[in-house]
Amino acid sequence: MTPAVSPTSGNSGHHLREYSLPSRIGDDDIARLESLAVHRRKVRSAQTLYHEGEPFVFVYLVRSGTLKSSLAMADGGERVNGFYMAGELTGLDAVAYGRHASSATALEDTEVSAIPYAQLALATGNTDMQGLIARLMSREIVREHSHALLSQLRAEGRLAAFLLNLSRRLNARGYSLSEFHLRMTRADIGSYLGGMSLETVSRTFSIFQQQRLLEVNARHIHIIDRDALTRVFETHAYDDAWRKPER
């Protein structure tokens, strides 16, 4: 059988490598987006910013806190498809069809700036803004592609990639590169990482602890050996991407 993702594919390697990079927008771009914002909104923990299927009016720049993006499933559950932090933009999944393709829920008290997409689109006459919109759309495409490729990896590779990505995104906000607090549950992490079971997520965390890659205390994570954790991701990303993913 032909593998779904070739471990030697240049494109798959490129996009998986992109996944480990921070996705925070630059300060200049944040200022440009803030100039178009019509209001700020506070979203309490567990409250929803927008629902799947709602008409598309705004994109949202996260100012503080964390949001979870998810899709409703036929069995009443949800599939997590993204996490958004300060300096990141959410809501762009609605551009194609004019309605939000997912729901966004606050994982902690969160504040966002609401930017009318109509104003963002009209601003394309501005060269700087045109470049920003192109970068935002490109980043969203890369993120979705990288996320799809990530689900092809075995559990260790997926969780290593997730933790490395999260630590770099938090570091871009001025926090420690090696210690951070998870705002999402392990069930959320498993759902995001291609439907990994809660048991698999917990077991993989335990493996990383036994290997002295991490220290885990409830939701507090301390990365002890970043180089070794990176090697776990790279080994699975480029040698084992064709294997059947573990659920």
PDB file of C-alpha atoms in Angstrom:
ATOM      1  CA  MET A   1       0.000   0.000   0.000  1.00  0.00           C
ATOM      2  CA  THR A   2       1.299   3.480  -0.826  1.00  0.00           C
ATOM      3  CA  PRO A   3       1.908   5.506   2.351  1.00  0.00           C
ATOM      4  CA  ALA A   4      -0.371   8.494   2.914  1.00  0.00           C
ATOM      5  CA  VAL A   5       2.616  10.666   3.749  1.00  0.00           C
ATOM      6  CA  SER A   6       6.061   9.839   2.493  1.00  0.00           C
ATOM      7  CA  PRO A   7       8.751  10.236   5.174  1.00  0.00           C
ATOM      8  CA  THR A   8      11.071  11.590   2.490  1.00  0.00           C
ATOM      9  CA  SER A   9       8.610  14.095   1.091  1.00  0.00           C
ATOM     10  CA  GLY A  10      10.126  17.577   1.029  1.00  0.00           C
ATOM     11  CA  ASN A  11       6.732  19.242   1.350  1.00  0.00           C
ATOM     12  CA  SER A  12       5.649  17.172   4.351  1.00  0.00           C
ATOM     13  CA  GLY A  13       8.963  17.802   6.078  1.00  0.00           C
ATOM     14  CA  HIS A  14       8.724  21.518   5.393  1.00  0.00           C
ATOM     15  CA  HIS A  15       5.201  21.861   6.752  1.00  0.00           C
ATOM     16  CA  LEU A  16       5.898  19.758   9.834  1.00  0.00           C
ATOM     17  CA  ARG A  17       8.950  21.894  10.538  1.00  0.00           C
ATOM     18  CA  GLU A  18       6.757  24.997  10.162  1.00  0.00           C
ATOM     19  CA  TYR A  19       4.425  23.555  12.808  1.00  0.00           C
ATOM     20  CA  SER A  20       7.120  23.916  15.461  1.00  0.00           C
ATOM     21  CA  LEU A  21       7.529  27.649  14.815  1.00  0.00           C
ATOM     22  CA  PRO A  22       5.680  30.341  16.797  1.00  0.00           C
ATOM     23  CA  SER A  23       2.573  31.774  15.126  1.00  0.00           C
ATOM     24  CA  ARG A  24       2.338  35.134  16.901  1.00  0.00           C
ATOM     25  CA  ILE A  25       1.789  38.135  14.628  1.00  0.00           C
ATOM     26  CA  GLY A  26       4.515  40.797  14.747  1.00  0.00           C
ATOM     27  CA  ASP A  27       4.015  43.959  16.804  1.00  0.00           C
ATOM     28  CA  ASP A  28       3.731  46.159  13.698  1.00  0.00           C
ATOM     29  CA  ASP A  29       1.049  43.905  12.247  1.00  0.00           C
ATOM     30  CA  ILE A  30      -0.803  43.849  15.569  1.00  0.00           C
ATOM     31  CA  ALA A  31      -0.862  47.656  15.533  1.00  0.00           C
ATOM     32  CA  ARG A  32      -2.269  47.635  11.976  1.00  0.00           C
ATOM     33  CA  LEU A  33      -5.015  45.208  12.975  1.00  0.00           C
ATOM     34  CA  GLU A  34      -5.825  47.133  16.164  1.00  0.00           C
ATOM     35  CA  SER A  35      -6.316  50.258  14.062  1.00  0.00           C
ATOM     36  CA  LEU A  36      -9.259  48.505  12.360  1.00  0.00           C
ATOM     37  CA  ALA A  37     -10.822  47.081  15.543  1.00  0.00           C
ATOM     38  CA  VAL A  38     -14.265  48.432  16.415  1.00  0.00           C
ATOM     39  CA  HIS A  39     -14.429  47.128  19.983  1.00  0.00           C
ATOM     40  CA  ARG A  40     -12.830  44.874  22.556  1.00  0.00           C
ATOM     41  CA  ARG A  41     -14.665  41.988  24.108  1.00  0.00           C
ATOM     42  CA  LYS A  42     -14.061  39.982  27.264  1.00  0.00           C
ATOM     43  CA  VAL A  43     -14.938  36.296  27.164  1.00  0.00           C
ATOM     44  CA  ARG A  44     -15.129  34.465  30.463  1.00  0.00           C
ATOM     45  CA  SER A  45     -13.649  30.997  30.865  1.00  0.00           C
ATOM     46  CA  ALA A  46     -15.890  28.331  29.212  1.00  0.00           C
ATOM     47  CA  GLN A  47     -17.909  30.984  27.337  1.00  0.00           C
ATOM     48  CA  THR A  48     -18.132  30.908  23.536  1.00  0.00           C
ATOM     49  CA  LEU A  49     -16.864  33.781  21.398  1.00  0.00           C
ATOM     50  CA  TYR A  50     -18.608  32.569  18.234  1.00  0.00           C
ATOM     51  CA  HIS A  51     -20.479  29.425  17.242  1.00  0.00           C
ATOM     52  CA  GLU A  52     -20.061  27.089  14.302  1.00  0.00           C
ATOM     53  CA  GLY A  53     -22.413  28.190  11.506  1.00  0.00           C
ATOM     54  CA  GLU A  54     -22.765  31.804  12.669  1.00  0.00           C
ATOM     55  CA  PRO A  55     -22.630  34.479   9.941  1.00  0.00           C
ATOM     56  CA  PHE A  56     -19.128  35.841   9.455  1.00  0.00           C
ATOM     57  CA  VAL A  57     -18.707  39.464  10.554  1.00  0.00           C
ATOM     58  CA  PHE A  58     -15.500  39.725  12.583  1.00  0.00           C
ATOM     59  CA  VAL A  59     -12.074  38.212  12.853  1.00  0.00           C
ATOM     60  CA  TYR A  60     -10.655  38.411  16.357  1.00  0.00           C
ATOM     61  CA  LEU A  61      -7.207  39.364  17.574  1.00  0.00           C
ATOM     62  CA  VAL A  62      -6.527  37.702  20.919  1.00  0.00           C
ATOM     63  CA  ARG A  63      -5.182  40.273  23.379  1.00  0.00           C
ATOM     64  CA  SER A  64      -4.926  38.008  26.422  1.00  0.00           C
ATOM     65  CA  GLY A  65      -5.993  34.513  27.416  1.00  0.00           C
ATOM     66  CA  THR A  66      -6.525  31.369  25.345  1.00  0.00           C
ATOM     67  CA  LEU A  67      -9.263  30.188  22.976  1.00  0.00           C
ATOM     68  CA  LYS A  68     -10.087  26.697  21.757  1.00  0.00           C
ATOM     69  CA  SER A  69     -11.489  26.185  18.247  1.00  0.00           C
ATOM     70  CA  SER A  70     -13.669  23.091  17.795  1.00  0.00           C
ATOM     71  CA  LEU A  71     -16.113  21.340  15.476  1.00  0.00           C
ATOM     72  CA  ALA A  72     -19.365  19.684  16.582  1.00  0.00           C
ATOM     73  CA  MET A  73     -19.511  15.922  15.934  1.00  0.00           C
ATOM     74  CA  ALA A  74     -22.554  13.831  15.058  1.00  0.00           C
ATOM     75  CA  ASP A  75     -22.331  11.923  18.354  1.00  0.00           C
ATOM     76  CA  GLY A  76     -22.630  15.135  20.363  1.00  0.00           C
ATOM     77  CA  GLY A  77     -18.914  15.433  21.058  1.00  0.00           C
ATOM     78  CA  GLU A  78     -16.408  17.862  19.619  1.00  0.00           C
ATOM     79  CA  ARG A  79     -13.176  17.773  17.663  1.00  0.00           C
ATOM     80  CA  VAL A  80     -10.629  20.379  18.662  1.00  0.00           C
ATOM     81  CA  ASN A  81      -8.890  21.938  15.670  1.00  0.00           C
ATOM     82  CA  GLY A  82      -6.912  24.809  17.152  1.00  0.00           C
ATOM     83  CA  PHE A  83      -5.736  26.846  20.140  1.00  0.00           C
ATOM     84  CA  TYR A  84      -5.229  30.624  19.948  1.00  0.00           C
ATOM     85  CA  MET A  85      -3.239  32.854  22.307  1.00  0.00           C
ATOM     86  CA  ALA A  86      -2.326  36.528  22.676  1.00  0.00           C
ATOM     87  CA  GLY A  87      -1.058  38.028  19.437  1.00  0.00           C
ATOM     88  CA  GLU A  88      -2.864  35.449  17.275  1.00  0.00           C
ATOM     89  CA  LEU A  89      -5.875  35.860  14.999  1.00  0.00           C
ATOM     90  CA  THR A  90      -8.926  33.597  14.963  1.00  0.00           C
ATOM     91  CA  GLY A  91     -12.014  33.457  12.749  1.00  0.00           C
ATOM     92  CA  LEU A  92     -10.339  33.259   9.355  1.00  0.00           C
ATOM     93  CA  ASP A  93     -11.916  29.838   8.744  1.00  0.00           C
ATOM     94  CA  ALA A  94     -15.136  31.692   7.897  1.00  0.00           C
ATOM     95  CA  VAL A  95     -13.732  33.555   4.887  1.00  0.00           C
ATOM     96  CA  ALA A  96     -14.499  30.836   2.326  1.00  0.00           C
ATOM     97  CA  TYR A  97     -18.245  30.438   2.967  1.00  0.00           C
ATOM     98  CA  GLY A  98     -19.256  33.487   4.980  1.00  0.00           C
ATOM     99  CA  ARG A  99     -20.028  31.456   8.104  1.00  0.00           C
ATOM    100  CA  HIS A 100     -17.810  30.249  10.911  1.00  0.00           C
ATOM    101  CA  ALA A 101     -16.651  26.704  10.254  1.00  0.00           C
ATOM    102  CA  SER A 102     -15.945  26.096  13.959  1.00  0.00           C
ATOM    103  CA  SER A 103     -16.765  27.424  17.425  1.00  0.00           C
ATOM    104  CA  ALA A 104     -14.313  29.339  19.623  1.00  0.00           C
ATOM    105  CA  THR A 105     -14.471  28.829  23.396  1.00  0.00           C
ATOM    106  CA  ALA A 106     -12.374  30.533  26.086  1.00  0.00           C
ATOM    107  CA  LEU A 107     -10.132  28.203  28.113  1.00  0.00           C
ATOM    108  CA  GLU A 108      -9.514  31.028  30.601  1.00  0.00           C
ATOM    109  CA  ASP A 109     -10.701  34.611  30.927  1.00  0.00           C
ATOM    110  CA  THR A 110      -9.821  36.087  27.543  1.00  0.00           C
ATOM    111  CA  GLU A 111      -9.937  39.483  25.848  1.00  0.00           C
ATOM    112  CA  VAL A 112     -10.148  39.983  22.084  1.00  0.00           C
ATOM    113  CA  SER A 113     -10.292  42.878  19.621  1.00  0.00           C
ATOM    114  CA  ALA A 114     -13.084  42.515  17.056  1.00  0.00           C
ATOM    115  CA  ILE A 115     -12.041  43.507  13.529  1.00  0.00           C
ATOM    116  CA  PRO A 116     -14.779  43.711  10.861  1.00  0.00           C
ATOM    117  CA  TYR A 117     -13.666  41.539   7.972  1.00  0.00           C
ATOM    118  CA  ALA A 118     -15.275  43.979   5.547  1.00  0.00           C
ATOM    119  CA  GLN A 119     -12.885  46.688   6.749  1.00  0.00           C
ATOM    120  CA  LEU A 120      -9.950  44.298   6.536  1.00  0.00           C
ATOM    121  CA  ALA A 121     -10.877  43.424   2.958  1.00  0.00           C
ATOM    122  CA  LEU A 122     -11.331  47.085   1.991  1.00  0.00           C
ATOM    123  CA  ALA A 123      -7.890  47.858   3.365  1.00  0.00           C
ATOM    124  CA  THR A 124      -6.204  45.833   0.608  1.00  0.00           C
ATOM    125  CA  GLY A 125      -5.470  49.072  -1.235  1.00  0.00           C
ATOM    126  CA  ASN A 126      -2.885  49.708   1.454  1.00  0.00           C
ATOM    127  CA  THR A 127       0.319  47.894   0.467  1.00  0.00           C
ATOM    128  CA  ASP A 128       1.273  47.083   4.068  1.00  0.00           C
ATOM    129  CA  MET A 129      -2.205  45.799   4.860  1.00  0.00           C
ATOM    130  CA  GLN A 130      -2.340  43.808   1.619  1.00  0.00           C
ATOM    131  CA  GLY A 131       0.901  42.085   2.598  1.00  0.00           C
ATOM    132  CA  LEU A 132      -0.449  41.390   6.083  1.00  0.00           C
ATOM    133  CA  ILE A 133      -3.641  39.794   4.754  1.00  0.00           C
ATOM    134  CA  ALA A 134      -1.614  37.628   2.375  1.00  0.00           C
ATOM    135  CA  ARG A 135       0.614  36.484   5.263  1.00  0.00           C
ATOM    136  CA  LEU A 136      -2.375  35.729   7.481  1.00  0.00           C
ATOM    137  CA  MET A 137      -4.076  33.637   4.807  1.00  0.00           C
ATOM    138  CA  SER A 138      -0.846  31.823   3.965  1.00  0.00           C
ATOM    139  CA  ARG A 139      -0.208  31.104   7.635  1.00  0.00           C
ATOM    140  CA  GLU A 140      -3.716  29.664   8.025  1.00  0.00           C
ATOM    141  CA  ILE A 141      -3.180  27.341   5.040  1.00  0.00           C
ATOM    142  CA  VAL A 142       0.190  26.181   6.396  1.00  0.00           C
ATOM    143  CA  ARG A 143      -1.314  25.647   9.847  1.00  0.00           C
ATOM    144  CA  GLU A 144      -4.117  23.477   8.487  1.00  0.00           C
ATOM    145  CA  HIS A 145      -1.740  21.470   6.291  1.00  0.00           C
ATOM    146  CA  SER A 146       0.726  20.990   9.135  1.00  0.00           C
ATOM    147  CA  HIS A 147      -2.052  19.901  11.479  1.00  0.00           C
ATOM    148  CA  ALA A 148      -3.245  17.310   8.960  1.00  0.00           C
ATOM    149  CA  LEU A 149       0.294  15.941   8.558  1.00  0.00           C
ATOM    150  CA  LEU A 150       0.818  15.875  12.304  1.00  0.00           C
ATOM    151  CA  SER A 151      -2.033  13.390  12.733  1.00  0.00           C
ATOM    152  CA  GLN A 152      -0.037  10.898  10.635  1.00  0.00           C
ATOM    153  CA  LEU A 153       2.629  10.567  13.337  1.00  0.00           C
ATOM    154  CA  ARG A 154       2.728   8.164  16.233  1.00  0.00           C
ATOM    155  CA  ALA A 155       1.719   9.407  19.685  1.00  0.00           C
ATOM    156  CA  GLU A 156       5.216  10.403  20.843  1.00  0.00           C
ATOM    157  CA  GLY A 157       5.872  12.505  17.749  1.00  0.00           C
ATOM    158  CA  ARG A 158       2.513  14.253  17.943  1.00  0.00           C
ATOM    159  CA  LEU A 159       2.774  15.160  21.618  1.00  0.00           C
ATOM    160  CA  ALA A 160       6.412  16.272  21.290  1.00  0.00           C
ATOM    161  CA  ALA A 161       5.488  18.550  18.365  1.00  0.00           C
ATOM    162  CA  PHE A 162       2.547  19.979  20.307  1.00  0.00           C
ATOM    163  CA  LEU A 163       4.627  20.798  23.393  1.00  0.00           C
ATOM    164  CA  LEU A 164       7.465  22.323  21.359  1.00  0.00           C
ATOM    165  CA  ASN A 165       5.010  24.459  19.376  1.00  0.00           C
ATOM    166  CA  LEU A 166       3.194  25.587  22.503  1.00  0.00           C
ATOM    167  CA  SER A 167       6.383  26.501  24.353  1.00  0.00           C
ATOM    168  CA  ARG A 168       7.629  28.620  21.440  1.00  0.00           C
ATOM    169  CA  ARG A 169       4.311  30.396  21.084  1.00  0.00           C
ATOM    170  CA  LEU A 170       4.305  31.203  24.799  1.00  0.00           C
ATOM    171  CA  ASN A 171       7.953  32.262  24.624  1.00  0.00           C
ATOM    172  CA  ALA A 172       7.004  34.722  21.849  1.00  0.00           C
ATOM    173  CA  ARG A 173       4.695  36.318  24.426  1.00  0.00           C
ATOM    174  CA  GLY A 174       7.579  36.735  26.861  1.00  0.00           C
ATOM    175  CA  TYR A 175       7.098  33.583  28.929  1.00  0.00           C
ATOM    176  CA  SER A 176       9.624  30.867  29.721  1.00  0.00           C
ATOM    177  CA  LEU A 177      10.594  28.537  26.905  1.00  0.00           C
ATOM    178  CA  SER A 178      10.870  25.570  29.257  1.00  0.00           C
ATOM    179  CA  GLU A 179       8.093  26.008  31.858  1.00  0.00           C
ATOM    180  CA  PHE A 180       4.426  26.728  31.237  1.00  0.00           C
ATOM    181  CA  HIS A 181       0.908  25.899  32.362  1.00  0.00           C
ATOM    182  CA  LEU A 182      -1.463  24.035  30.057  1.00  0.00           C
ATOM    183  CA  ARG A 183      -4.788  25.842  29.703  1.00  0.00           C
ATOM    184  CA  MET A 184      -6.314  22.935  27.799  1.00  0.00           C
ATOM    185  CA  THR A 185      -7.233  19.514  29.215  1.00  0.00           C
ATOM    186  CA  ARG A 186      -5.536  16.296  28.150  1.00  0.00           C
ATOM    187  CA  ALA A 187      -8.785  15.339  26.434  1.00  0.00           C
ATOM    188  CA  ASP A 188      -8.567  18.573  24.405  1.00  0.00           C
ATOM    189  CA  ILE A 189      -4.952  17.794  23.514  1.00  0.00           C
ATOM    190  CA  GLY A 190      -5.878  14.284  22.383  1.00  0.00           C
ATOM    191  CA  SER A 191      -8.758  15.566  20.282  1.00  0.00           C
ATOM    192  CA  TYR A 192      -6.511  18.173  18.658  1.00  0.00           C
ATOM    193  CA  LEU A 193      -3.785  15.621  17.949  1.00  0.00           C
ATOM    194  CA  GLY A 194      -5.929  13.576  15.609  1.00  0.00           C
ATOM    195  CA  GLY A 195      -8.230  11.814  18.031  1.00  0.00           C
ATOM    196  CA  MET A 196      -5.696  10.359  20.473  1.00  0.00           C
ATOM    197  CA  SER A 197      -7.463   8.818  23.464  1.00  0.00           C
ATOM    198  CA  LEU A 198      -7.075  10.324  26.915  1.00  0.00           C
ATOM    199  CA  GLU A 199      -5.259   7.156  27.955  1.00  0.00           C
ATOM    200  CA  THR A 200      -2.745   7.504  25.103  1.00  0.00           C
ATOM    201  CA  VAL A 201      -2.068  11.144  25.941  1.00  0.00           C
ATOM    202  CA  SER A 202      -1.535  10.331  29.622  1.00  0.00           C
ATOM    203  CA  ARG A 203       0.668   7.341  28.800  1.00  0.00           C
ATOM    204  CA  THR A 204       2.808   9.423  26.456  1.00  0.00           C
ATOM    205  CA  PHE A 205       3.278  12.097  29.107  1.00  0.00           C
ATOM    206  CA  SER A 206       4.379   9.315  31.477  1.00  0.00           C
ATOM    207  CA  ILE A 207       6.871   8.001  28.904  1.00  0.00           C
ATOM    208  CA  PHE A 208       8.372  11.467  28.502  1.00  0.00           C
ATOM    209  CA  GLN A 209       8.676  11.772  32.278  1.00  0.00           C
ATOM    210  CA  GLN A 210      10.356   8.374  32.570  1.00  0.00           C
ATOM    211  CA  GLN A 211      12.819   9.412  29.868  1.00  0.00           C
ATOM    212  CA  ARG A 212      13.529  12.640  31.805  1.00  0.00           C
ATOM    213  CA  LEU A 213      12.362  14.803  28.925  1.00  0.00           C
ATOM    214  CA  LEU A 214       9.679  16.487  31.033  1.00  0.00           C
ATOM    215  CA  GLU A 215       8.463  17.060  34.536  1.00  0.00           C
ATOM    216  CA  VAL A 216       4.671  17.143  34.769  1.00  0.00           C
ATOM    217  CA  ASN A 217       2.719  18.339  37.787  1.00  0.00           C
ATOM    218  CA  ALA A 218      -0.981  18.344  36.927  1.00  0.00           C
ATOM    219  CA  ARG A 219      -1.065  20.929  34.089  1.00  0.00           C
ATOM    220  CA  HIS A 220       2.326  22.462  34.838  1.00  0.00           C
ATOM    221  CA  ILE A 221       4.985  21.404  32.332  1.00  0.00           C
ATOM    222  CA  HIS A 222       8.750  21.722  32.719  1.00  0.00           C
ATOM    223  CA  ILE A 223      10.744  20.720  29.639  1.00  0.00           C
ATOM    224  CA  ILE A 224      13.990  19.273  31.019  1.00  0.00           C
ATOM    225  CA  ASP A 225      15.702  18.218  27.792  1.00  0.00           C
ATOM    226  CA  ARG A 226      14.466  20.290  24.863  1.00  0.00           C
ATOM    227  CA  ASP A 227      17.016  18.857  22.416  1.00  0.00           C
ATOM    228  CA  ALA A 228      15.921  15.302  23.174  1.00  0.00           C
ATOM    229  CA  LEU A 229      12.244  16.243  22.878  1.00  0.00           C
ATOM    230  CA  THR A 230      13.011  17.845  19.512  1.00  0.00           C
ATOM    231  CA  ARG A 231      14.728  14.644  18.385  1.00  0.00           C
ATOM    232  CA  VAL A 232      11.600  12.677  19.311  1.00  0.00           C
ATOM    233  CA  PHE A 233       9.532  14.947  17.064  1.00  0.00           C
ATOM    234  CA  GLU A 234      12.036  14.896  14.201  1.00  0.00           C
ATOM    235  CA  THR A 235      12.476  11.122  14.352  1.00  0.00           C
ATOM    236  CA  HIS A 236       8.736  10.543  14.089  1.00  0.00           C
ATOM    237  CA  ALA A 237       8.206  13.360  11.599  1.00  0.00           C
ATOM    238  CA  TYR A 238      10.794  12.238   9.070  1.00  0.00           C
ATOM    239  CA  ASP A 239      11.237   8.515   9.686  1.00  0.00           C
ATOM    240  CA  ASP A 240       7.832   7.292  10.893  1.00  0.00           C
ATOM    241  CA  ALA A 241       5.285   9.609   9.223  1.00  0.00           C
ATOM    242  CA  TRP A 242       3.984   6.720   7.117  1.00  0.00           C
ATOM    243  CA  ARG A 243       3.095   4.501  10.067  1.00  0.00           C
ATOM    244  CA  LYS A 244      -0.471   4.028  11.213  1.00  0.00           C
ATOM    245  CA  PRO A 245      -1.129   6.663  13.928  1.00  0.00           C
ATOM    246  CA  GLU A 246      -1.831   5.490  17.462  1.00  0.00           C
ATOM    247  CA  ARG A 247      -5.208   6.279  18.945  1.00  0.00           C
TER     248      ARG A 247
END
